């Protein structure tokens, strides 16, 4: 998932809060209590090749994670760059949440987080709340460079700039210069630690997970990836297919399609899904007709004449300046599909000179504690700048932008949703391109669940059938009215996922028949 994936807007209303924090709505049994079985995975030190697993303390997390109580934890030590024998090593935190069942099944589930740059260990709550540990252990390992790894390639200065930038014109040349300056400062800091920045990529990470399975002594496991984790899962399936019983993909980002162009297509699909749902709901259609046209008009008008306002965010008394131009509105909208019920009302208020709802959400997401100091920008740029940008021209990106949103001004179309100034950032990051094979299609007969959301504006639903063309035992599911990463918000998606890991070739999708669109907020 591009960088925005995994974080949520701050909602204004209680209803919005319920929608946005839905990652924890489905209660599931807590971790199994009692003594750890002798020889259970994660309790034995083992060396395989250049990799070594050592049991130990659970990895650090920004806040306490109760779901890690009772987990079996340790550290995987691997080469930073496997092409340099005898070179520097890195440490990756591992947490194994035990199954709730008294007699768990032997094939655990490996969780691959999004981003790129999110830390998997901190996702233990989402995995447990979704019931993944019902009768299987769930394994979470911090991908190289992430928060609980050593080294952690985080850069607080970039996060703080992104928060400050809500008060700047989104796509102005001056904003680009400041943005790239923050990227250069991050690179200088990380390179100064001795980190080999080109070693933080899909290929090395896939090797890390293969080493984890070997050092844990696991014969066969299942894989579940969300957002960017699907990008990594598809690479892992192709590079290390042995020992994988099944794979779940949620919010699909195929390496062969990964590009700025793909972000434009995804945005178009997700927004159209939301606009269509409003048009099909009589109350929404009557109160907010022609929502798509209104959105296009607002983008054009704000790009020509930005609106500046001031908001006071929850948990802070300090006023925050917010500039809403066309680029900012588009990027707010891409994230706002997570709080779809309030979108028509928010756009209508903006159209009538009331920008506060959108401004509060736009700034709230950037100033949230979850957005500061936690993302591995070293890993994010390692992926973007080696496997994405070298394989797409700027002309191709703009052409895709114009096809998706022909009414938008050129200045808006110049910056891909979620990834402004990425080409300039990658020039500053200065790492070599990954081998072209990183973008190969994954061809496999491993049973695969391919999940997408009808409102997903970050990784469009058409990526599901696309990857399934070369996965001979794939089940393609689009959950209507759901945003990016359907496992986080849809009880139906969680039920399908659970059914899939029980019977990977025949998951139960009956719940799809009963899904209804959100009840859109209707202003007086």
Short mmCIF file of C-alpha atoms in Angstrom, two decimals:
data_model
loop_
_atom_site.label_atom_id
_atom_site.label_comp_id
_atom_site.label_asym_id
_atom_site.label_seq_id
_atom_site.Cartn_x
_atom_site.Cartn_y
_atom_site.Cartn_z
CA UNK A 1 0.00 0.00 0.00
CA UNK A 2 1.47 3.28 -0.70
CA UNK A 3 2.46 5.27 2.34
CA UNK A 4 -1.03 6.40 3.20
CA UNK A 5 -2.22 2.79 3.64
CA UNK A 6 -2.94 1.62 7.18
CA UNK A 7 -3.66 5.05 8.68
CA UNK A 8 -7.09 6.57 9.06
CA UNK A 9 -8.57 10.04 9.02
CA UNK A 10 -9.68 11.59 12.27
CA UNK A 11 -13.48 11.65 11.99
CA UNK A 12 -15.58 14.53 13.22
CA UNK A 13 -18.58 12.58 14.38
CA UNK A 14 -19.20 9.53 16.53
CA UNK A 15 -20.60 7.77 13.50
CA UNK A 16 -17.42 8.54 11.61
CA UNK A 17 -15.37 7.24 14.51
CA UNK A 18 -17.23 3.97 14.42
CA UNK A 19 -16.51 3.59 10.73
CA UNK A 20 -12.91 4.60 10.87
CA UNK A 21 -11.88 2.52 13.85
CA UNK A 22 -13.64 -0.59 12.64
CA UNK A 23 -10.40 -2.57 12.58
CA UNK A 24 -11.28 -3.78 16.06
CA UNK A 25 -14.99 -4.43 15.77
CA UNK A 26 -15.02 -8.22 15.58
CA UNK A 27 -14.33 -9.78 18.92
CA UNK A 28 -12.28 -12.96 18.87
CA UNK A 29 -10.95 -15.30 21.53
CA UNK A 30 -7.91 -14.00 23.33
CA UNK A 31 -4.58 -15.76 23.10
CA UNK A 32 -4.51 -19.19 24.61
CA UNK A 33 -3.48 -19.25 28.25
CA UNK A 34 -1.43 -21.82 30.06
CA UNK A 35 1.98 -23.36 29.58
CA UNK A 36 3.78 -23.19 26.29
CA UNK A 37 4.12 -26.66 24.75
CA UNK A 38 7.65 -27.99 24.75
CA UNK A 39 9.36 -27.34 21.43
CA UNK A 40 6.66 -24.90 20.24
CA UNK A 41 7.80 -22.68 17.40
CA UNK A 42 9.69 -19.67 18.65
CA UNK A 43 11.01 -21.33 21.80
CA UNK A 44 14.14 -22.94 20.36
CA UNK A 45 17.30 -21.21 19.11
CA UNK A 46 18.28 -22.41 15.66
CA UNK A 47 20.75 -21.44 12.94
CA UNK A 48 20.08 -22.19 9.27
CA UNK A 49 22.69 -20.94 6.83
CA UNK A 50 23.43 -17.29 7.61
CA UNK A 51 20.25 -16.79 9.63
CA UNK A 52 19.77 -17.37 13.35
CA UNK A 53 16.66 -17.22 15.51
CA UNK A 54 17.00 -16.57 19.26
CA UNK A 55 14.07 -16.68 21.70
CA UNK A 56 13.84 -13.58 23.86
CA UNK A 57 11.80 -10.55 24.83
CA UNK A 58 8.96 -9.31 22.67
CA UNK A 59 9.80 -6.48 20.25
CA UNK A 60 9.22 -2.87 21.22
CA UNK A 61 5.96 -1.21 20.17
CA UNK A 62 4.97 2.47 20.35
CA UNK A 63 2.24 1.63 22.88
CA UNK A 64 1.58 -1.50 24.92
CA UNK A 65 -0.15 -4.21 22.87
CA UNK A 66 -2.16 -6.47 25.21
CA UNK A 67 -2.51 -9.04 22.42
CA UNK A 68 1.22 -9.73 22.74
CA UNK A 69 0.83 -10.89 26.35
CA UNK A 70 1.59 -14.58 26.29
CA UNK A 71 3.24 -14.36 22.87
CA UNK A 72 6.41 -16.31 22.16
CA UNK A 73 8.99 -13.81 21.00
CA UNK A 74 12.54 -13.54 19.78
CA UNK A 75 14.91 -12.12 17.20
CA UNK A 76 15.89 -13.23 13.72
CA UNK A 77 19.40 -12.15 12.72
CA UNK A 78 20.11 -12.07 8.97
CA UNK A 79 22.63 -10.49 6.59
CA UNK A 80 21.76 -6.92 5.62
CA UNK A 81 22.91 -7.67 2.08
CA UNK A 82 23.12 -11.32 1.16
CA UNK A 83 25.41 -10.47 -1.76
CA UNK A 84 28.09 -9.46 0.76
CA UNK A 85 29.15 -12.62 2.66
CA UNK A 86 30.45 -11.82 6.10
CA UNK A 87 29.02 -8.32 5.99
CA UNK A 88 26.83 -6.43 8.40
CA UNK A 89 23.82 -8.17 10.00
CA UNK A 90 20.44 -6.83 11.08
CA UNK A 91 17.93 -7.98 13.69
CA UNK A 92 14.20 -8.45 13.09
CA UNK A 93 11.74 -8.70 15.96
CA UNK A 94 9.45 -11.74 16.02
CA UNK A 95 6.22 -12.30 17.95
CA UNK A 96 4.14 -15.48 17.76
CA UNK A 97 0.62 -15.05 19.11
CA UNK A 98 -0.59 -18.49 20.18
CA UNK A 99 -3.82 -19.97 18.93
CA UNK A 100 -6.85 -19.64 21.17
CA UNK A 101 -7.82 -23.26 20.57
CA UNK A 102 -6.63 -25.91 22.97
CA UNK A 103 -5.42 -28.02 20.07
CA UNK A 104 -4.20 -25.64 17.37
CA UNK A 105 -3.65 -26.64 13.78
CA UNK A 106 -0.02 -27.17 12.79
CA UNK A 107 0.18 -24.57 10.02
CA UNK A 108 0.42 -21.04 11.44
CA UNK A 109 -0.45 -17.79 9.66
CA UNK A 110 2.28 -15.31 8.79
CA UNK A 111 1.10 -11.67 8.77
CA UNK A 112 2.67 -9.25 6.25
CA UNK A 113 1.97 -5.58 6.98
CA UNK A 114 1.45 -2.68 4.64
CA UNK A 115 3.13 0.62 3.93
CA UNK A 116 5.73 -0.01 2.73
CA UNK A 117 7.19 0.75 6.13
CA UNK A 118 4.56 -0.34 8.66
CA UNK A 119 5.67 -2.66 11.45
CA UNK A 120 3.93 -6.03 11.61
CA UNK A 121 4.39 -6.57 15.35
CA UNK A 122 2.17 -3.61 16.14
CA UNK A 123 -0.59 -5.24 14.06
CA UNK A 124 -1.16 -8.00 16.62
CA UNK A 125 -4.42 -6.42 17.76
CA UNK A 126 -5.80 -6.30 14.23
CA UNK A 127 -4.89 -9.94 13.65
CA UNK A 128 -6.43 -11.12 16.94
CA UNK A 129 -9.53 -8.94 16.64
CA UNK A 130 -10.04 -10.43 13.19
CA UNK A 131 -9.94 -13.95 14.63
CA UNK A 132 -6.83 -15.11 12.79
CA UNK A 133 -5.53 -16.85 15.91
CA UNK A 134 -8.74 -18.82 16.48
CA UNK A 135 -7.09 -22.17 15.87
CA UNK A 136 -3.69 -21.25 14.42
CA UNK A 137 -0.71 -19.40 15.77
CA UNK A 138 -0.15 -16.01 14.12
CA UNK A 139 3.43 -15.02 13.36
CA UNK A 140 4.37 -11.35 13.11
CA UNK A 141 7.88 -10.24 12.19
CA UNK A 142 9.07 -6.68 11.80
CA UNK A 143 10.10 -6.32 8.18
CA UNK A 144 13.66 -5.03 7.80
CA UNK A 145 13.96 -1.34 8.56
CA UNK A 146 10.64 -1.07 10.39
CA UNK A 147 9.96 0.23 13.89
CA UNK A 148 10.86 -2.84 15.95
CA UNK A 149 13.78 -3.92 13.75
CA UNK A 150 17.42 -2.98 14.32
CA UNK A 151 18.22 -0.77 12.57
CA UNK A 152 14.87 1.01 12.35
CA UNK A 153 14.99 3.28 9.31
CA UNK A 154 12.39 5.75 10.55
CA UNK A 155 12.67 9.50 9.97
CA UNK A 156 10.59 11.66 12.24
CA UNK A 157 11.57 14.76 10.28
CA UNK A 158 9.62 13.58 7.22
CA UNK A 159 6.52 12.87 9.30
CA UNK A 160 6.76 16.29 10.95
CA UNK A 161 7.16 17.95 7.56
CA UNK A 162 4.09 16.11 6.26
CA UNK A 163 2.12 17.52 9.20
CA UNK A 164 3.47 21.02 8.62
CA UNK A 165 2.65 20.73 4.90
CA UNK A 166 -1.12 20.84 5.52
CA UNK A 167 -0.54 24.60 5.76
CA UNK A 168 1.22 24.75 2.38
CA UNK A 169 -0.06 24.69 -1.18
CA UNK A 170 -0.01 20.96 -1.88
CA UNK A 171 1.77 20.86 -5.25
CA UNK A 172 3.63 24.19 -5.28
CA UNK A 173 7.32 24.19 -6.36
CA UNK A 174 8.24 25.60 -2.95
CA UNK A 175 6.46 22.68 -1.28
CA UNK A 176 8.37 20.26 -3.50
CA UNK A 177 11.71 21.83 -2.55
CA UNK A 178 10.92 21.55 1.15
CA UNK A 179 9.61 18.02 0.71
CA UNK A 180 12.76 16.85 -1.08
CA UNK A 181 14.94 18.63 1.49
CA UNK A 182 13.28 16.53 4.21
CA UNK A 183 13.94 13.38 2.16
CA UNK A 184 17.61 14.33 1.73
CA UNK A 185 17.96 14.94 5.46
CA UNK A 186 16.43 11.53 6.16
CA UNK A 187 18.80 9.85 3.74
CA UNK A 188 21.83 11.56 5.23
CA UNK A 189 20.80 10.50 8.72
CA UNK A 190 20.20 6.85 7.79
CA UNK A 191 23.29 6.53 5.59
CA UNK A 192 25.30 7.98 8.47
CA UNK A 193 24.36 4.98 10.61
CA UNK A 194 26.06 2.67 8.11
CA UNK A 195 22.81 1.27 6.73
CA UNK A 196 23.06 0.04 3.14
CA UNK A 197 19.90 1.69 1.85
CA UNK A 198 19.71 -0.36 -1.33
CA UNK A 199 19.33 -3.55 0.74
CA UNK A 200 15.86 -2.62 2.01
CA UNK A 201 13.62 -4.08 -0.67
CA UNK A 202 11.21 -6.87 -1.58
CA UNK A 203 13.88 -9.40 -2.56
CA UNK A 204 15.82 -9.22 0.71
CA UNK A 205 12.59 -9.14 2.71
CA UNK A 206 11.27 -12.24 0.95
CA UNK A 207 14.53 -13.97 1.82
CA UNK A 208 14.09 -12.86 5.45
CA UNK A 209 10.71 -14.58 5.68
CA UNK A 210 12.05 -17.74 4.07
CA UNK A 211 14.81 -17.73 6.69
CA UNK A 212 12.24 -17.20 9.44
CA UNK A 213 10.28 -20.30 8.44
CA UNK A 214 13.47 -22.36 8.32
CA UNK A 215 14.83 -21.16 11.67
CA UNK A 216 11.47 -21.65 13.39
CA UNK A 217 11.41 -25.21 12.07
CA UNK A 218 7.99 -24.81 10.45
CA UNK A 219 7.24 -27.27 7.65
CA UNK A 220 4.28 -25.37 6.22
CA UNK A 221 2.55 -22.09 6.93
CA UNK A 222 -0.08 -19.76 5.51
CA UNK A 223 0.56 -16.16 4.48
CA UNK A 224 -1.78 -13.18 4.89
CA UNK A 225 -0.72 -9.84 3.40
CA UNK A 226 -2.52 -6.51 3.50
CA UNK A 227 -1.91 -3.58 1.13
CA UNK A 228 1.85 -3.38 0.45
CA UNK A 229 2.04 -6.75 2.23
CA UNK A 230 0.35 -8.22 -0.86
CA UNK A 231 3.17 -6.77 -3.01
CA UNK A 232 5.65 -8.57 -0.75
CA UNK A 233 3.53 -11.74 -0.57
CA UNK A 234 3.41 -12.04 -4.36
CA UNK A 235 7.20 -11.65 -4.52
CA UNK A 236 7.62 -14.18 -1.71
CA UNK A 237 5.33 -16.70 -3.45
CA UNK A 238 7.42 -16.40 -6.61
CA UNK A 239 10.85 -16.52 -4.96
CA UNK A 240 10.17 -19.04 -2.14
CA UNK A 241 7.08 -21.12 -2.94
CA UNK A 242 8.10 -24.10 -0.81
CA UNK A 243 6.33 -24.46 2.52
CA UNK A 244 3.40 -22.18 1.68
CA UNK A 245 0.02 -23.88 2.19
CA UNK A 246 -2.15 -20.89 1.19
CA UNK A 247 -1.98 -17.13 0.69
CA UNK A 248 -4.52 -14.41 1.51
CA UNK A 249 -4.15 -11.07 -0.28
CA UNK A 250 -6.19 -8.07 0.88
CA UNK A 251 -5.91 -4.69 -0.88
CA UNK A 252 -3.82 -5.94 -3.78
CA UNK A 253 -0.76 -4.14 -5.07
CA UNK A 254 0.82 -6.27 -7.81
CA UNK A 255 4.58 -5.66 -8.30
CA UNK A 256 4.05 -5.86 -12.06
CA UNK A 257 1.63 -2.90 -11.92
CA UNK A 258 3.15 -0.88 -9.10
CA UNK A 259 3.54 2.69 -10.33
CA UNK A 260 2.22 6.23 -10.09
CA UNK A 261 -0.12 5.35 -12.96
CA UNK A 262 -1.72 2.63 -10.85
CA UNK A 263 -2.53 5.08 -8.06
CA UNK A 264 -4.60 7.17 -10.49
CA UNK A 265 -6.56 4.17 -11.73
CA UNK A 266 -7.20 3.03 -8.16
CA UNK A 267 -8.40 6.46 -7.08
CA UNK A 268 -10.84 6.58 -9.99
CA UNK A 269 -12.28 3.16 -9.17
CA UNK A 270 -12.74 3.78 -5.45
CA UNK A 271 -14.27 7.23 -5.85
CA UNK A 272 -16.61 6.05 -8.59
CA UNK A 273 -17.76 3.24 -6.31
CA UNK A 274 -18.63 5.72 -3.58
CA UNK A 275 -20.35 8.17 -5.94
CA UNK A 276 -22.38 5.35 -7.45
CA UNK A 277 -23.50 4.12 -4.03
CA UNK A 278 -24.74 7.62 -3.16
CA UNK A 279 -26.57 7.93 -6.48
CA UNK A 280 -28.34 4.61 -5.86
CA UNK A 281 -29.54 5.66 -2.38
CA UNK A 282 -32.61 7.89 -2.87
CA UNK A 283 -32.00 10.13 0.13
CA UNK A 284 -28.37 10.69 -0.81
CA UNK A 285 -29.19 11.26 -4.48
CA UNK A 286 -31.89 13.82 -3.64
CA UNK A 287 -29.73 15.76 -1.16
CA UNK A 288 -26.40 15.45 -3.00
CA UNK A 289 -27.07 15.02 -6.74
CA UNK A 290 -24.20 14.97 -9.24
CA UNK A 291 -21.62 14.34 -6.51
CA UNK A 292 -18.90 13.33 -8.97
CA UNK A 293 -19.32 16.54 -10.96
CA UNK A 294 -19.25 18.60 -7.77
CA UNK A 295 -16.02 16.95 -6.72
CA UNK A 296 -14.39 17.62 -10.10
CA UNK A 297 -15.52 21.25 -9.97
CA UNK A 298 -14.18 21.72 -6.45
CA UNK A 299 -10.78 20.33 -7.42
CA UNK A 300 -10.54 22.80 -10.30
CA UNK A 301 -11.76 25.77 -8.28
CA UNK A 302 -9.55 25.10 -5.27
CA UNK A 303 -6.52 24.55 -7.44
CA UNK A 304 -7.08 28.00 -8.94
CA UNK A 305 -8.04 29.64 -5.63
CA UNK A 306 -7.01 27.64 -2.53
CA UNK A 307 -8.99 28.07 0.68
CA UNK A 308 -7.07 28.72 3.89
CA UNK A 309 -8.63 28.01 7.26
CA UNK A 310 -7.62 27.20 10.83
CA UNK A 311 -8.66 24.15 12.82
CA UNK A 312 -8.14 22.95 16.37
CA UNK A 313 -7.53 19.24 16.49
CA UNK A 314 -8.55 16.77 19.18
CA UNK A 315 -5.83 16.27 21.82
CA UNK A 316 -4.37 19.70 21.01
CA UNK A 317 -5.22 23.29 21.81
CA UNK A 318 -2.83 24.64 19.22
CA UNK A 319 -4.54 26.05 16.12
CA UNK A 320 -3.41 24.48 12.85
CA UNK A 321 -3.37 26.31 9.53
CA UNK A 322 -4.81 24.27 6.67
CA UNK A 323 -4.64 25.08 2.97
CA UNK A 324 -7.13 23.23 0.79
CA UNK A 325 -6.25 23.27 -2.88
CA UNK A 326 -7.11 20.79 -5.62
CA UNK A 327 -4.32 18.37 -4.79
CA UNK A 328 -5.14 18.40 -1.09
CA UNK A 329 -8.83 17.74 -1.79
CA UNK A 330 -8.02 14.81 -4.06
CA UNK A 331 -5.74 13.24 -1.47
CA UNK A 332 -8.24 13.82 1.32
CA UNK A 333 -10.85 12.12 -0.83
CA UNK A 334 -8.67 9.06 -1.44
CA UNK A 335 -8.37 8.55 2.31
CA UNK A 336 -11.95 9.59 3.05
CA UNK A 337 -13.34 6.44 1.45
CA UNK A 338 -12.59 4.94 4.89
CA UNK A 339 -15.33 7.20 6.30
CA UNK A 340 -17.54 7.01 3.22
CA UNK A 341 -20.83 7.76 4.98
CA UNK A 342 -19.76 11.34 5.67
CA UNK A 343 -18.15 12.14 2.32
CA UNK A 344 -21.20 13.54 0.46
CA UNK A 345 -22.02 15.87 3.35
CA UNK A 346 -18.40 17.02 3.65
CA UNK A 347 -18.15 17.81 -0.06
CA UNK A 348 -21.48 19.65 0.02
CA UNK A 349 -20.36 21.76 2.97
CA UNK A 350 -17.12 22.62 1.18
CA UNK A 351 -19.08 23.60 -1.92
CA UNK A 352 -21.11 25.98 0.25
CA UNK A 353 -18.11 27.68 1.83
CA UNK A 354 -17.71 25.45 4.90
CA UNK A 355 -14.31 23.71 4.71
CA UNK A 356 -13.98 22.78 8.40
CA UNK A 357 -14.98 19.11 8.28
CA UNK A 358 -12.56 18.33 5.49
CA UNK A 359 -9.81 20.53 6.93
CA UNK A 360 -10.07 18.83 10.33
CA UNK A 361 -9.86 15.37 8.81
CA UNK A 362 -7.03 16.32 6.44
CA UNK A 363 -4.93 17.79 9.25
CA UNK A 364 -5.98 15.21 11.84
CA UNK A 365 -4.55 12.34 9.83
CA UNK A 366 -1.20 14.08 9.46
CA UNK A 367 -0.89 15.17 13.11
CA UNK A 368 -2.09 11.87 14.56
CA UNK A 369 0.45 10.15 16.84
CA UNK A 370 0.15 7.13 14.56
CA UNK A 371 1.61 9.23 11.73
CA UNK A 372 4.71 10.49 13.56
CA UNK A 373 7.92 8.51 13.98
CA UNK A 374 6.59 5.07 13.16
CA UNK A 375 6.90 4.52 9.42
CA UNK A 376 10.14 3.22 7.94
CA UNK A 377 10.85 5.73 5.21
CA UNK A 378 14.07 3.85 4.52
CA UNK A 379 12.06 0.79 3.53
CA UNK A 380 9.41 2.82 1.70
CA UNK A 381 11.96 4.57 -0.50
CA UNK A 382 13.89 1.33 -0.84
CA UNK A 383 10.85 -0.21 -2.51
CA UNK A 384 9.53 2.81 -4.42
CA UNK A 385 12.90 3.92 -5.73
CA UNK A 386 14.16 0.50 -6.80
CA UNK A 387 11.05 -1.36 -7.99
CA UNK A 388 8.58 1.38 -9.01
CA UNK A 389 10.06 4.62 -10.31
CA UNK A 390 12.78 3.12 -12.56
CA UNK A 391 10.12 1.21 -14.49
CA UNK A 392 7.81 4.12 -15.34
CA UNK A 393 8.37 7.44 -17.09
CA UNK A 394 6.88 10.69 -15.94
CA UNK A 395 5.00 10.88 -19.23
CA UNK A 396 3.36 7.52 -18.59
CA UNK A 397 2.25 8.63 -15.14
CA UNK A 398 0.69 11.86 -16.41
CA UNK A 399 -1.04 10.04 -19.27
CA UNK A 400 -2.66 7.66 -16.78
CA UNK A 401 -3.66 10.61 -14.60
CA UNK A 402 -5.35 12.36 -17.52
CA UNK A 403 -7.21 9.19 -18.51
CA UNK A 404 -8.54 8.77 -14.99
CA UNK A 405 -9.42 12.43 -14.29
CA UNK A 406 -9.56 14.34 -17.59
CA UNK A 407 -11.14 17.42 -15.97
CA UNK A 408 -8.33 18.00 -13.48
CA UNK A 409 -5.75 20.78 -13.93
CA UNK A 410 -2.25 19.81 -15.04
CA UNK A 411 -0.76 20.83 -11.68
CA UNK A 412 -2.98 18.27 -9.89
CA UNK A 413 -2.26 15.56 -12.46
CA UNK A 414 1.50 16.04 -12.00
CA UNK A 415 1.50 14.48 -8.50
CA UNK A 416 0.21 10.94 -8.00
CA UNK A 417 -2.29 10.43 -5.18
CA UNK A 418 -0.51 9.49 -1.94
CA UNK A 419 2.94 9.91 -3.55
CA UNK A 420 3.67 13.59 -4.27
CA UNK A 421 7.10 14.41 -5.69
CA UNK A 422 8.11 10.74 -5.73
CA UNK A 423 10.39 11.04 -8.76
CA UNK A 424 12.28 13.90 -7.12
CA UNK A 425 12.45 11.98 -3.85
CA UNK A 426 13.95 8.98 -5.63
CA UNK A 427 16.56 11.12 -7.34
CA UNK A 428 17.58 12.26 -3.87
CA UNK A 429 17.44 8.73 -2.43
CA UNK A 430 19.87 7.58 -5.13
CA UNK A 431 19.76 3.79 -5.05
CA UNK A 432 20.03 1.43 -8.05
CA UNK A 433 17.03 -0.09 -9.78
CA UNK A 434 16.00 -3.56 -8.71
CA UNK A 435 16.41 -6.36 -11.25
CA UNK A 436 13.61 -6.28 -13.79
CA UNK A 437 12.48 -9.67 -12.53
CA UNK A 438 11.06 -7.97 -9.43
CA UNK A 439 8.13 -6.97 -11.63
CA UNK A 440 7.52 -10.44 -13.04
CA UNK A 441 4.04 -11.88 -12.77
CA UNK A 442 3.61 -14.40 -9.98
CA UNK A 443 2.55 -17.74 -11.48
CA UNK A 444 1.49 -20.24 -8.88
CA UNK A 445 -0.91 -23.05 -8.01
CA UNK A 446 -0.84 -22.18 -4.29
CA UNK A 447 -4.46 -21.63 -3.19
CA UNK A 448 -4.92 -17.87 -2.94
CA UNK A 449 -7.70 -15.64 -1.63
CA UNK A 450 -7.79 -12.38 -3.57
CA UNK A 451 -9.75 -9.76 -1.59
CA UNK A 452 -10.63 -6.23 -2.68
CA UNK A 453 -13.02 -3.49 -1.61
CA UNK A 454 -15.51 -1.74 -3.85
CA UNK A 455 -14.55 1.64 -2.32
CA UNK A 456 -10.80 0.96 -2.38
CA UNK A 457 -9.24 4.10 -3.84
CA UNK A 458 -5.68 3.09 -2.87
CA UNK A 459 -5.38 -0.31 -4.55
CA UNK A 460 -8.21 -0.62 -7.04
CA UNK A 461 -10.45 -3.68 -7.12
CA UNK A 462 -9.42 -4.52 -10.69
CA UNK A 463 -6.07 -5.66 -9.31
CA UNK A 464 -7.84 -8.79 -8.01
CA UNK A 465 -8.78 -10.34 -11.36
CA UNK A 466 -5.47 -9.11 -12.74
CA UNK A 467 -3.30 -11.13 -10.34
CA UNK A 468 -5.68 -14.09 -10.44
CA UNK A 469 -4.97 -14.61 -14.15
CA UNK A 470 -1.70 -16.34 -13.23
CA UNK A 471 -2.81 -17.92 -9.94
CA UNK A 472 -4.53 -21.12 -11.03
CA UNK A 473 -6.23 -21.78 -7.68
CA UNK A 474 -7.32 -18.25 -6.83
CA UNK A 475 -10.67 -17.19 -5.39
CA UNK A 476 -11.44 -13.58 -6.31
CA UNK A 477 -13.72 -11.65 -3.95
CA UNK A 478 -14.73 -8.00 -4.12
CA UNK A 479 -16.49 -6.81 -0.97
CA UNK A 480 -18.89 -4.04 -2.00
CA UNK A 481 -18.96 -0.73 -0.11
CA UNK A 482 -15.67 -1.51 1.66
CA UNK A 483 -12.51 0.64 1.54
CA UNK A 484 -8.86 -0.35 1.38
CA UNK A 485 -8.00 -3.48 3.45
CA UNK A 486 -11.43 -5.05 3.86
CA UNK A 487 -10.26 -7.30 6.71
CA UNK A 488 -10.09 -4.18 8.90
CA UNK A 489 -13.65 -3.00 8.36
CA UNK A 490 -15.82 -5.86 7.11
CA UNK A 491 -17.07 -8.70 9.30
CA UNK A 492 -17.96 -10.50 6.07
CA UNK A 493 -14.38 -10.21 4.83
CA UNK A 494 -13.10 -11.61 8.11
CA UNK A 495 -15.52 -14.52 7.91
CA UNK A 496 -14.40 -15.27 4.34
CA UNK A 497 -10.75 -15.09 5.38
CA UNK A 498 -11.32 -17.49 8.27
CA UNK A 499 -13.20 -19.88 6.00
CA UNK A 500 -10.39 -19.68 3.43
CA UNK A 501 -7.67 -20.74 5.84
CA UNK A 502 -9.87 -23.68 6.86
CA UNK A 503 -10.60 -24.73 3.25
CA UNK A 504 -8.31 -22.78 0.90
CA UNK A 505 -9.88 -24.11 -2.28
CA UNK A 506 -13.49 -23.47 -1.27
CA UNK A 507 -13.98 -20.48 1.06
CA UNK A 508 -17.51 -19.62 2.12
CA UNK A 509 -18.54 -16.30 0.52
CA UNK A 510 -22.27 -16.47 1.29
CA UNK A 511 -22.17 -13.38 3.49
CA UNK A 512 -21.59 -11.19 0.42
CA UNK A 513 -25.26 -11.59 -0.49
CA UNK A 514 -26.38 -9.69 2.60
CA UNK A 515 -24.14 -6.62 2.43
CA UNK A 516 -25.76 -3.20 2.17
CA UNK A 517 -24.34 0.22 1.28
CA UNK A 518 -23.54 2.67 4.05
CA UNK A 519 -26.30 4.98 5.18
CA UNK A 520 -24.91 8.30 4.02
CA UNK A 521 -25.14 11.27 6.37
CA UNK A 522 -27.86 13.68 5.27
CA UNK A 523 -27.51 17.26 6.48
CA UNK A 524 -30.67 19.12 7.52
#
